């Protein structure tokens, strides 16, 4: 594992954007796994700028997002599809037909999950998977539990995740209670993994996830077992790992 402590959020974002830009430059038809949340917003802005200035192109790339709320229409302004359009897809030269987000509006959960796994396999698997880190160590929406769920599945969100994500909704009652997420196996099958975390509120979980025991109670800790992981945190999130 490469553990990099950047000075600031901007520095973390640039360094992480460089990893993705490097992947696009060396393998233009790469398959990228993408994440939502506040943390990647800065690195997406950097990639938009890189693309506008002609340094990178998404024209031949394929993308798969980690997760999506269940029951939210893609047009809902808190859906992860909407987030991706706003923060990246609408501003780069990606072919939207090759961007994939689990279909939150599909009432047939089993079919939606199986179709997502199949689409990833058909694309040849994920070359580089970007991940943020939940305060409880969740990756995607894989919440702490007693085992590592393998494939894309439906999860019930924990109260702490509902509370954390309610800041983005008008009220906590509007936060969906369920979500689709890639499984831990889906994530671990990616050939390379890039994790970003920022802010002092992530310092404890960064230490637990990357320097503590590997346990499904801290889902991100499983990444310690992956052969090619780069973790980039800002100084505040890395404060307990000196
Ligand atoms: C959400 C997402 C995760 C994300 C996490 C952290 O629950 N499902 O994929 O990594 O929150 O988000 P943030 O970067 O806003 O702290």
Short mmCIF file of C-alpha atoms and ligand atoms in Angstrom, two decimals:
data_model
loop_
_atom_site.label_atom_id
_atom_site.label_comp_id
_atom_site.label_asym_id
_atom_site.label_seq_id
_atom_site.Cartn_x
_atom_site.Cartn_y
_atom_site.Cartn_z
CA UNK A 1 0.00 0.00 0.00
CA UNK A 2 1.19 3.47 -0.88
CA UNK A 3 0.09 5.89 1.85
CA UNK A 4 0.54 9.52 0.82
CA UNK A 5 -0.14 12.48 3.09
CA UNK A 6 -0.80 15.60 1.03
CA UNK A 7 -0.56 19.07 2.59
CA UNK A 8 -4.06 20.28 1.87
CA UNK A 9 -7.36 19.20 0.34
CA UNK A 10 -6.29 20.86 -2.93
CA UNK A 11 -2.98 19.01 -2.90
CA UNK A 12 -4.76 15.69 -2.17
CA UNK A 13 -7.18 16.37 -5.04
CA UNK A 14 -4.40 17.18 -7.52
CA UNK A 15 -2.36 14.12 -6.57
CA UNK A 16 -5.41 11.86 -6.90
CA UNK A 17 -6.42 13.48 -10.20
CA UNK A 18 -2.90 12.80 -11.46
CA UNK A 19 -3.31 9.07 -10.76
CA UNK A 20 -6.52 8.99 -12.81
CA UNK A 21 -5.05 11.23 -15.52
CA UNK A 22 -2.06 8.89 -15.72
CA UNK A 23 -4.37 5.92 -16.18
CA UNK A 24 -6.25 7.70 -19.00
CA UNK A 25 -3.01 8.75 -20.65
CA UNK A 26 -1.43 5.32 -20.69
CA UNK A 27 -4.64 3.36 -21.31
CA UNK A 28 -7.23 5.63 -23.01
CA UNK A 29 -9.81 2.83 -23.12
CA UNK A 30 -9.45 2.06 -19.43
CA UNK A 31 -12.36 1.14 -17.16
CA UNK A 32 -12.64 3.54 -14.24
CA UNK A 33 -14.57 2.87 -11.04
CA UNK A 34 -15.86 6.17 -9.68
CA UNK A 35 -17.12 7.42 -6.33
CA UNK A 36 -19.40 10.16 -5.03
CA UNK A 37 -19.34 12.11 -1.75
CA UNK A 38 -17.77 15.46 -0.93
CA UNK A 39 -14.18 14.24 -0.97
CA UNK A 40 -13.76 13.57 -4.73
CA UNK A 41 -15.37 16.87 -5.84
CA UNK A 42 -12.00 18.63 -5.99
CA UNK A 43 -10.30 15.90 -7.98
CA UNK A 44 -13.20 15.79 -10.45
CA UNK A 45 -12.82 19.57 -10.92
CA UNK A 46 -9.11 19.02 -11.63
CA UNK A 47 -9.93 16.33 -14.20
CA UNK A 48 -12.48 18.64 -15.86
CA UNK A 49 -9.75 21.26 -16.17
CA UNK A 50 -7.22 18.73 -17.49
CA UNK A 51 -9.72 17.67 -20.12
CA UNK A 52 -10.59 21.26 -21.09
CA UNK A 53 -6.89 21.98 -21.53
CA UNK A 54 -6.42 18.89 -23.70
CA UNK A 55 -4.17 16.98 -21.30
CA UNK A 56 -6.54 14.03 -20.97
CA UNK A 57 -9.54 12.57 -22.74
CA UNK A 58 -12.34 10.34 -21.50
CA UNK A 59 -13.50 9.67 -25.08
CA UNK A 60 -12.57 5.98 -25.02
CA UNK A 61 -13.01 5.33 -21.30
CA UNK A 62 -15.77 3.37 -19.59
CA UNK A 63 -16.92 4.16 -16.05
CA UNK A 64 -18.78 2.33 -13.30
CA UNK A 65 -19.93 4.09 -10.16
CA UNK A 66 -19.76 2.38 -6.82
CA UNK A 67 -23.25 2.94 -5.57
CA UNK A 68 -26.65 4.60 -5.85
CA UNK A 69 -29.58 5.22 -3.55
CA UNK A 70 -32.42 2.77 -4.07
CA UNK A 71 -35.68 4.37 -5.14
CA UNK A 72 -34.23 7.67 -6.33
CA UNK A 73 -34.83 8.63 -9.90
CA UNK A 74 -31.61 9.43 -11.84
CA UNK A 75 -32.93 12.98 -12.28
CA UNK A 76 -33.27 13.52 -8.52
CA UNK A 77 -30.71 16.10 -7.45
CA UNK A 78 -29.39 13.80 -4.71
CA UNK A 79 -29.06 10.74 -6.93
CA UNK A 80 -25.49 9.70 -7.60
CA UNK A 81 -26.18 9.72 -11.35
CA UNK A 82 -27.08 13.41 -11.01
CA UNK A 83 -23.95 14.04 -8.93
CA UNK A 84 -21.74 12.46 -11.57
CA UNK A 85 -23.34 14.43 -14.40
CA UNK A 86 -22.92 17.67 -12.45
CA UNK A 87 -19.38 17.11 -11.24
CA UNK A 88 -17.78 15.26 -14.12
CA UNK A 89 -19.70 13.74 -17.03
CA UNK A 90 -21.37 16.94 -18.28
CA UNK A 91 -17.99 18.69 -18.45
CA UNK A 92 -15.71 16.12 -20.11
CA UNK A 93 -15.71 14.27 -23.42
CA UNK A 94 -16.96 10.97 -21.99
CA UNK A 95 -19.51 8.95 -23.98
CA UNK A 96 -22.45 8.95 -21.55
CA UNK A 97 -23.55 5.57 -22.92
CA UNK A 98 -20.35 4.14 -21.43
CA UNK A 99 -20.96 5.63 -17.98
CA UNK A 100 -22.69 3.28 -15.56
CA UNK A 101 -24.39 3.93 -12.23
CA UNK A 102 -26.57 1.27 -10.56
CA UNK A 103 -30.17 1.84 -11.58
CA UNK A 104 -31.79 3.15 -8.39
CA UNK A 105 -35.19 3.31 -10.04
CA UNK A 106 -35.30 -0.39 -11.02
CA UNK A 107 -37.79 -2.08 -8.66
CA UNK A 108 -36.24 -5.50 -9.40
CA UNK A 109 -33.26 -5.35 -7.07
CA UNK A 110 -31.86 -8.76 -7.89
CA UNK A 111 -31.97 -8.10 -11.64
CA UNK A 112 -30.38 -4.66 -11.20
CA UNK A 113 -27.49 -6.10 -9.14
CA UNK A 114 -26.85 -9.03 -11.48
CA UNK A 115 -26.95 -6.75 -14.52
CA UNK A 116 -24.39 -4.44 -12.92
CA UNK A 117 -21.94 -7.25 -12.19
CA UNK A 118 -22.42 -8.60 -15.70
CA UNK A 119 -21.77 -5.18 -17.27
CA UNK A 120 -18.51 -4.82 -15.29
CA UNK A 121 -17.40 -8.29 -16.38
CA UNK A 122 -18.32 -7.56 -20.02
CA UNK A 123 -16.18 -4.42 -19.89
CA UNK A 124 -13.21 -6.56 -18.82
CA UNK A 125 -13.24 -5.56 -15.14
CA UNK A 126 -12.22 -2.31 -13.48
CA UNK A 127 -8.69 -1.00 -14.07
CA UNK A 128 -8.70 1.74 -11.43
CA UNK A 129 -11.29 2.09 -8.68
CA UNK A 130 -11.60 5.40 -6.83
CA UNK A 131 -12.97 5.23 -3.28
CA UNK A 132 -13.96 7.69 -0.57
CA UNK A 133 -14.17 6.60 3.04
CA UNK A 134 -17.26 6.76 5.27
CA UNK A 135 -16.83 7.79 8.91
CA UNK A 136 -17.59 4.22 9.97
CA UNK A 137 -15.16 2.78 7.42
CA UNK A 138 -17.72 2.06 4.75
CA UNK A 139 -16.62 1.91 1.13
CA UNK A 140 -19.34 2.34 -1.45
CA UNK A 141 -22.25 1.61 0.82
CA UNK A 142 -20.72 -1.51 2.34
CA UNK A 143 -21.51 -0.82 5.97
CA UNK A 144 -19.78 -2.44 8.96
CA UNK A 145 -21.11 -5.96 9.50
CA UNK A 146 -19.96 -9.48 10.33
CA UNK A 147 -18.78 -10.46 6.84
CA UNK A 148 -17.51 -8.93 3.61
CA UNK A 149 -20.39 -8.93 1.08
CA UNK A 150 -19.04 -10.15 -2.25
CA UNK A 151 -21.05 -8.80 -5.18
CA UNK A 152 -23.27 -5.82 -6.00
CA UNK A 153 -26.21 -5.92 -3.59
CA UNK A 154 -28.86 -3.88 -1.81
CA UNK A 155 -27.98 -2.54 1.64
CA UNK A 156 -29.93 -0.97 4.43
CA UNK A 157 -28.10 2.20 5.36
CA UNK A 158 -26.99 2.57 8.96
CA UNK A 159 -28.36 5.39 11.07
CA UNK A 160 -24.94 7.12 11.09
CA UNK A 161 -24.76 7.11 7.29
CA UNK A 162 -28.35 8.39 7.01
CA UNK A 163 -27.50 11.19 9.45
CA UNK A 164 -24.19 12.00 7.68
CA UNK A 165 -25.84 12.15 4.25
CA UNK A 166 -28.91 14.07 5.46
CA UNK A 167 -26.89 17.29 5.19
CA UNK A 168 -27.47 17.07 1.44
CA UNK A 169 -31.25 16.53 1.63
CA UNK A 170 -33.98 18.94 2.77
CA UNK A 171 -34.64 16.74 5.81
CA UNK A 172 -33.42 13.46 7.26
CA UNK A 173 -36.77 11.86 6.37
CA UNK A 174 -35.99 12.28 2.68
CA UNK A 175 -32.77 10.25 2.81
CA UNK A 176 -33.43 6.85 1.22
CA UNK A 177 -33.07 3.94 3.64
CA UNK A 178 -31.59 1.58 1.07
CA UNK A 179 -28.93 1.71 -1.61
CA UNK A 180 -27.27 -0.38 -4.28
CA UNK A 181 -23.55 -0.85 -3.87
CA UNK A 182 -20.74 -2.78 -5.47
CA UNK A 183 -19.73 -5.52 -3.06
CA UNK A 184 -16.36 -5.80 -1.37
CA UNK A 185 -15.49 -8.51 -3.90
CA UNK A 186 -16.44 -6.22 -6.80
CA UNK A 187 -14.13 -3.55 -5.37
CA UNK A 188 -11.29 -5.97 -4.57
CA UNK A 189 -11.38 -7.34 -8.13
CA UNK A 190 -10.33 -3.90 -9.47
CA UNK A 191 -6.74 -4.08 -10.67
CA UNK A 192 -5.78 -0.88 -8.87
CA UNK A 193 -7.47 1.06 -6.07
CA UNK A 194 -7.16 4.75 -5.17
CA UNK A 195 -8.59 5.98 -1.86
CA UNK A 196 -9.04 9.63 -0.90
CA UNK A 197 -9.91 11.06 2.53
CA UNK A 198 -9.79 14.56 3.91
CA UNK A 199 -10.52 16.47 7.10
CA UNK A 200 -9.90 15.84 10.77
CA UNK A 201 -13.22 14.01 11.15
CA UNK A 202 -11.69 11.21 9.03
CA UNK A 203 -8.41 10.96 10.98
CA UNK A 204 -9.50 8.14 13.30
CA UNK A 205 -11.11 6.01 10.59
CA UNK A 206 -8.09 6.48 8.30
CA UNK A 207 -5.90 5.05 11.04
CA UNK A 208 -8.32 2.21 11.86
CA UNK A 209 -8.84 1.30 8.19
CA UNK A 210 -5.24 1.28 7.01
CA UNK A 211 -3.23 0.58 10.15
CA UNK A 212 -5.70 -1.42 12.27
CA UNK A 213 -6.84 -5.04 12.06
CA UNK A 214 -8.58 -6.29 8.91
CA UNK A 215 -12.21 -6.79 9.91
CA UNK A 216 -15.64 -6.48 8.27
CA UNK A 217 -16.49 -4.16 11.18
CA UNK A 218 -14.25 -1.67 9.33
CA UNK A 219 -15.02 -2.54 5.70
CA UNK A 220 -12.20 -0.42 4.22
CA UNK A 221 -9.64 -2.42 6.23
CA UNK A 222 -9.96 -5.19 3.62
CA UNK A 223 -8.04 -2.92 1.24
CA UNK A 224 -4.88 -3.76 3.19
CA UNK A 225 -5.09 -7.15 1.45
CA UNK A 226 -5.21 -5.70 -2.08
CA UNK A 227 -1.91 -5.80 -3.98
CA UNK A 228 -2.13 -2.32 -5.55
CA UNK A 229 -3.67 0.35 -3.33
CA UNK A 230 -2.79 4.04 -3.19
CA UNK A 231 -4.24 6.03 -0.29
CA UNK A 232 -4.02 9.81 -0.55
CA UNK A 233 -5.15 11.83 2.48
CA UNK A 234 -4.76 15.46 3.41
CA UNK A 235 -2.70 16.38 6.48
CA UNK A 236 -5.78 16.56 8.73
CA UNK A 237 -7.05 13.11 7.78
CA UNK A 238 -3.52 11.71 8.11
CA UNK A 239 -2.85 13.35 11.48
CA UNK A 240 -3.04 10.12 13.53
CA UNK A 241 -0.87 8.09 11.14
CA UNK A 242 2.47 9.88 11.58
C1 LIG B 1 -21.26 8.13 0.97
C2 LIG B 1 -20.89 7.29 -0.27
C3 LIG B 1 -19.50 6.78 -0.20
C4 LIG B 1 -18.56 7.90 0.20
C5 LIG B 1 -18.88 8.32 1.61
C6 LIG B 1 -17.98 9.41 2.15
O1 LIG B 1 -22.02 7.45 1.91
N1 LIG B 1 -21.77 6.22 -0.50
O2 LIG B 1 -19.13 6.20 -1.44
O3 LIG B 1 -17.24 7.49 0.10
O4 LIG B 1 -20.22 8.75 1.66
O5 LIG B 1 -18.41 10.64 1.68
P1 LIG B 1 -17.65 11.99 1.90
O6 LIG B 1 -16.55 12.02 0.89
O7 LIG B 1 -18.70 13.03 1.63
O8 LIG B 1 -17.16 12.02 3.31
#
